[in-house]
């Protein structure tokens, strides 16, 4: 059952798509104290959710802040990342779900100040709170997913391997990547283009000197089954003669400052205006601009910098430079030095800058701070709604960096600018259940790590984890070690891991479709399916679909790991898609050996999964090569044509035996 409670005058976020009648009376479970909602936590209570956040699956013990933030430092002490996903399930003495539908800054103190209390504090008491009760955690998620709308469905090719890097600067770089994957017989379905392809970092432009035949390049690669996926940023460069800038100014489609003038921030191009994505007219206008690239053969995009990221504003920069000048005019002591470095670092993403601009919402000017977390969601909505009209016969790949609950209907998200750290494999895995709870099924990390220098063993172990995530992209930062797989001496091992992924795509896509159609989670904590004390403590294993449990290795030099099996399971140890062995293990704790060239996963008792012969591109997947792997059991396969925008009536189900 879902109950809605209304406080003050909430802003309509459109996260909920089902009309739910307001419940009068006192909010259950919580006490209201000094502008906050306070919940008593029993010692055994677990708090699941919050989507994209740091730390483990159980969120107890830390303070989290829902505030979409351009933060490349995903440390344990981080409080905000790129998304705001205000849904949790409290599981234990009493089990229920709660969604705080609030688009401004929301602070979650989950046993941080006092272990026995969860305190949720909005900046303003203008919000809706939804309480969901049900038979168990999975039932609560199913109810919540049923009222926030169906998850976005990407094209099948988006489940293939993608190679990305900030630093592919011209057509030759792109062709080199495609050629090397082909020559090394490593499957590839997409190559991502970061900001280098643009002309002066202007959205929807292509640098003609670096990419003289952009359309021809896209067509050439698609002939090989490889899709080009360019980045689009939120900030529009202020430049005379640039159509997006000039049209936005003329039509009033940019966010305004307090004086009614177009707000000026700065990101990659320098000074920019920000499209007012909360204005439906501006949203439609910006979305139509994607046609400038789809007309050249592009059928996938990733939206970035849409928290929105702000490097600086003119007034804050001037004020900072003045203070810096004073600080550096004499002999800088320790106090002056730290004031100097703090002031410069404080330019980027300064919260005060978000108070300075406004959105036009039905003719009413709304301060950005009050609706900050909706910006990235509505940028992706802009693209999705426009492309569904521009190319109505096929799906376009969309995923975003910033998001709010509701954005899952318009695209996926990637888990942001992580690092080439072992701990970030575990962090990514810990985020998957919370993201699925909030409707985000198409997601995954920057495999191998975006920042810092990766290593061969880290890259292999990351591949062995990521080959299970729907988004399967290797992405790295300019200036770091190049991490295309063919560059490593262990490329043969890495290539085998990619082929295992392609052998598993029919299963992964089938389980994705099931989770989408049935409003369920693709990735779940063990405790959602098994009721014992041990499963409630497991933070580094996940159930995938109805048949699989994953337990990746995420420690340097490890040649195996401990796992807990909540029932008898079959361990599948794979060195290649057709080089594997299976062994059955009883319920309990086990140490599983796995050398660097081996990966393993588990098939649940009485289950089997489909495996096909891998191909170089998803377009060539041949379901006639399917074999079942696991116990003597049948499997219900979901599939569709992988491209039609609306798969209603096109979804096919087969019983494989």
GROMACS .gro file of N, CA and C in nm, residues 602-654:
model
  159
  602UNK      N    1   2.779  -1.777  -1.000
  602UNK     CA    2   2.702  -1.889  -0.947
  602UNK      C    3   2.563  -1.894  -1.009
  603UNK      N    4   2.517  -2.014  -1.035
  603UNK     CA    5   2.380  -2.036  -1.082
  603UNK      C    6   2.301  -2.097  -0.967
  604UNK      N    7   2.186  -2.038  -0.941
  604UNK     CA    8   2.105  -2.080  -0.827
  604UNK      C    9   2.049  -2.221  -0.849
  605UNK      N   10   2.024  -2.289  -0.739
  605UNK     CA   11   1.977  -2.427  -0.742
  605UNK      C   12   1.850  -2.440  -0.826
  606UNK      N   13   1.852  -2.537  -0.917
  606UNK     CA   14   1.735  -2.563  -1.001
  606UNK      C   15   1.717  -2.468  -1.116
  607UNK      N   16   1.822  -2.391  -1.149
  607UNK     CA   17   1.811  -2.291  -1.256
  607UNK      C   18   1.914  -2.318  -1.366
  608UNK      N   19   1.887  -2.260  -1.481
  608UNK     CA   20   1.981  -2.264  -1.595
  608UNK      C   21   1.971  -2.132  -1.669
  609UNK      N   22   2.078  -2.096  -1.741
  609UNK     CA   23   2.080  -1.971  -1.817
  609UNK      C   24   2.124  -1.999  -1.961
  610UNK      N   25   2.080  -1.915  -2.055
  610UNK     CA   26   2.122  -1.934  -2.195
  610UNK      C   27   2.261  -1.877  -2.221
  611UNK      N   28   2.332  -1.944  -2.310
  611UNK     CA   29   2.465  -1.903  -2.353
  611UNK      C   30   2.468  -1.919  -2.504
  612UNK      N   31   2.518  -1.817  -2.577
  612UNK     CA   32   2.527  -1.827  -2.723
  612UNK      C   33   2.672  -1.815  -2.766
  613UNK      N   34   2.697  -1.850  -2.889
  613UNK     CA   35   2.831  -1.833  -2.945
  613UNK      C   36   2.857  -1.684  -2.964
  614UNK      N   37   2.967  -1.631  -2.909
  614UNK     CA   38   2.993  -1.486  -2.920
  614UNK      C   39   3.023  -1.444  -3.063
  615UNK      N   40   2.993  -1.318  -3.092
  615UNK     CA   41   3.016  -1.259  -3.224
  615UNK      C   42   3.088  -1.127  -3.204
  616UNK      N   43   3.130  -1.065  -3.314
  616UNK     CA   44   3.205  -0.941  -3.305
  616UNK      C   45   3.117  -0.819  -3.281
  617UNK      N   46   2.986  -0.833  -3.303
  617UNK     CA   47   2.892  -0.723  -3.283
  617UNK      C   48   2.756  -0.780  -3.249
  618UNK      N   49   2.680  -0.708  -3.168
  618UNK     CA   50   2.548  -0.758  -3.127
  618UNK      C   51   2.456  -0.781  -3.247
  619UNK      N   52   2.479  -0.711  -3.356
  619UNK     CA   53   2.391  -0.727  -3.473
  619UNK      C   54   2.398  -0.868  -3.529
  620UNK      N   55   2.503  -0.943  -3.494
  620UNK     CA   56   2.522  -1.077  -3.549
  620UNK      C   57   2.489  -1.188  -3.450
  621UNK      N   58   2.432  -1.152  -3.333
  621UNK     CA   59   2.399  -1.256  -3.235
  621UNK      C   60   2.304  -1.357  -3.298
  622UNK      N   61   2.336  -1.483  -3.281
  622UNK     CA   62   2.259  -1.592  -3.342
  622UNK      C   63   2.198  -1.677  -3.231
  623UNK      N   64   2.068  -1.661  -3.210
  623UNK     CA   65   2.001  -1.733  -3.103
  623UNK      C   66   1.994  -1.883  -3.131
  624UNK      N   67   2.018  -1.923  -3.256
  624UNK     CA   68   2.014  -2.066  -3.287
  624UNK      C   69   2.132  -2.141  -3.226
  625UNK      N   70   2.234  -2.066  -3.179
  625UNK     CA   71   2.350  -2.130  -3.115
  625UNK      C   72   2.331  -2.144  -2.965
  626UNK      N   73   2.212  -2.114  -2.915
  626UNK     CA   74   2.188  -2.113  -2.770
  626UNK      C   75   2.202  -2.252  -2.709
  627UNK      N   76   2.271  -2.256  -2.596
  627UNK     CA   77   2.275  -2.376  -2.513
  627UNK      C   78   2.245  -2.333  -2.370
  628UNK      N   79   2.193  -2.423  -2.289
  628UNK     CA   80   2.163  -2.391  -2.150
  628UNK      C   81   2.279  -2.433  -2.061
  629UNK      N   82   2.310  -2.348  -1.967
  629UNK     CA   83   2.419  -2.371  -1.874
  629UNK      C   84   2.363  -2.374  -1.733
  630UNK      N   85   2.392  -2.478  -1.656
  630UNK     CA   86   2.346  -2.484  -1.519
  630UNK      C   87   2.286  -2.619  -1.486
  631UNK      N   88   2.184  -2.617  -1.401
  631UNK     CA   89   2.114  -2.739  -1.363
  631UNK      C   90   2.025  -2.786  -1.479
  632UNK      N   91   1.974  -2.905  -1.468
  632UNK     CA   92   1.877  -2.954  -1.566
  632UNK      C   93   1.746  -2.883  -1.541
  633UNK      N   94   1.728  -2.775  -1.612
  633UNK     CA   95   1.611  -2.689  -1.589
  633UNK      C   96   1.581  -2.612  -1.716
  634UNK      N   97   1.465  -2.554  -1.722
  634UNK     CA   98   1.426  -2.470  -1.835
  634UNK      C   99   1.452  -2.323  -1.802
  635UNK      N  100   1.450  -2.240  -1.903
  635UNK     CA  101   1.466  -2.095  -1.885
  635UNK      C  102   1.367  -2.023  -1.975
  636UNK      N  103   1.300  -1.922  -1.921
  636UNK     CA  104   1.207  -1.841  -2.000
  636UNK      C  105   1.283  -1.721  -2.055
  637UNK      N  106   1.305  -1.721  -2.185
  637UNK     CA  107   1.381  -1.615  -2.253
  637UNK      C  108   1.288  -1.505  -2.302
  638UNK      N  109   1.318  -1.380  -2.262
  638UNK     CA  110   1.250  -1.263  -2.316
  638UNK      C  111   1.339  -1.204  -2.426
  639UNK      N  112   1.280  -1.168  -2.538
  639UNK     CA  113   1.354  -1.099  -2.642
  639UNK      C  114   1.259  -1.014  -2.724
  640UNK      N  115   1.316  -0.918  -2.795
  640UNK     CA  116   1.240  -0.841  -2.893
  640UNK      C  117   1.336  -0.811  -3.008
  641UNK      N  118   1.299  -0.720  -3.096
  641UNK     CA  119   1.386  -0.695  -3.211
  641UNK      C  120   1.507  -0.609  -3.176
  642UNK      N  121   1.510  -0.556  -3.053
  642UNK     CA  122   1.627  -0.483  -3.006
  642UNK      C  123   1.639  -0.342  -3.056
  643UNK      N  124   1.542  -0.292  -3.132
  643UNK     CA  125   1.557  -0.160  -3.191
  643UNK      C  126   1.428  -0.078  -3.192
  644UNK      N  127   1.310  -0.143  -3.200
  644UNK     CA  128   1.184  -0.069  -3.209
  644UNK      C  129   1.163   0.014  -3.083
  645UNK      N  130   1.119   0.138  -3.102
  645UNK     CA  131   1.103   0.231  -2.991
  645UNK      C  132   1.001   0.181  -2.890
  646UNK      N  133   0.892   0.128  -2.940
  646UNK     CA  134   0.787   0.076  -2.853
  646UNK      C  135   0.781  -0.075  -2.870
  647UNK      N  136   0.815  -0.148  -2.766
  647UNK     CA  137   0.818  -0.294  -2.779
  647UNK      C  138   0.688  -0.360  -2.734
  648UNK      N  139   0.584  -0.278  -2.704
  648UNK     CA  140   0.455  -0.336  -2.667
  648UNK      C  141   0.402  -0.421  -2.782
  649UNK      N  142   0.370  -0.542  -2.751
  649UNK     CA  143   0.321  -0.634  -2.854
  649UNK      C  144   0.431  -0.700  -2.932
  650UNK      N  145   0.554  -0.655  -2.916
  650UNK     CA  146   0.668  -0.713  -2.989
  650UNK      C  147   0.754  -0.801  -2.899
  651UNK      N  148   0.725  -0.800  -2.769
  651UNK     CA  149   0.801  -0.880  -2.676
  651UNK      C  150   0.769  -1.028  -2.694
  652UNK      N  151   0.875  -1.107  -2.710
  652UNK     CA  152   0.857  -1.251  -2.731
  652UNK      C  153   0.912  -1.327  -2.611
  653UNK      N  154   0.845  -1.437  -2.577
  653UNK     CA  155   0.888  -1.520  -2.466
  653UNK      C  156   0.900  -1.664  -2.513
  654UNK      N  157   1.013  -1.725  -2.485
  654UNK     CA  158   1.037  -1.863  -2.525
  654UNK      C  159   1.080  -1.944  -2.403
   0.00000   0.00000   0.00000
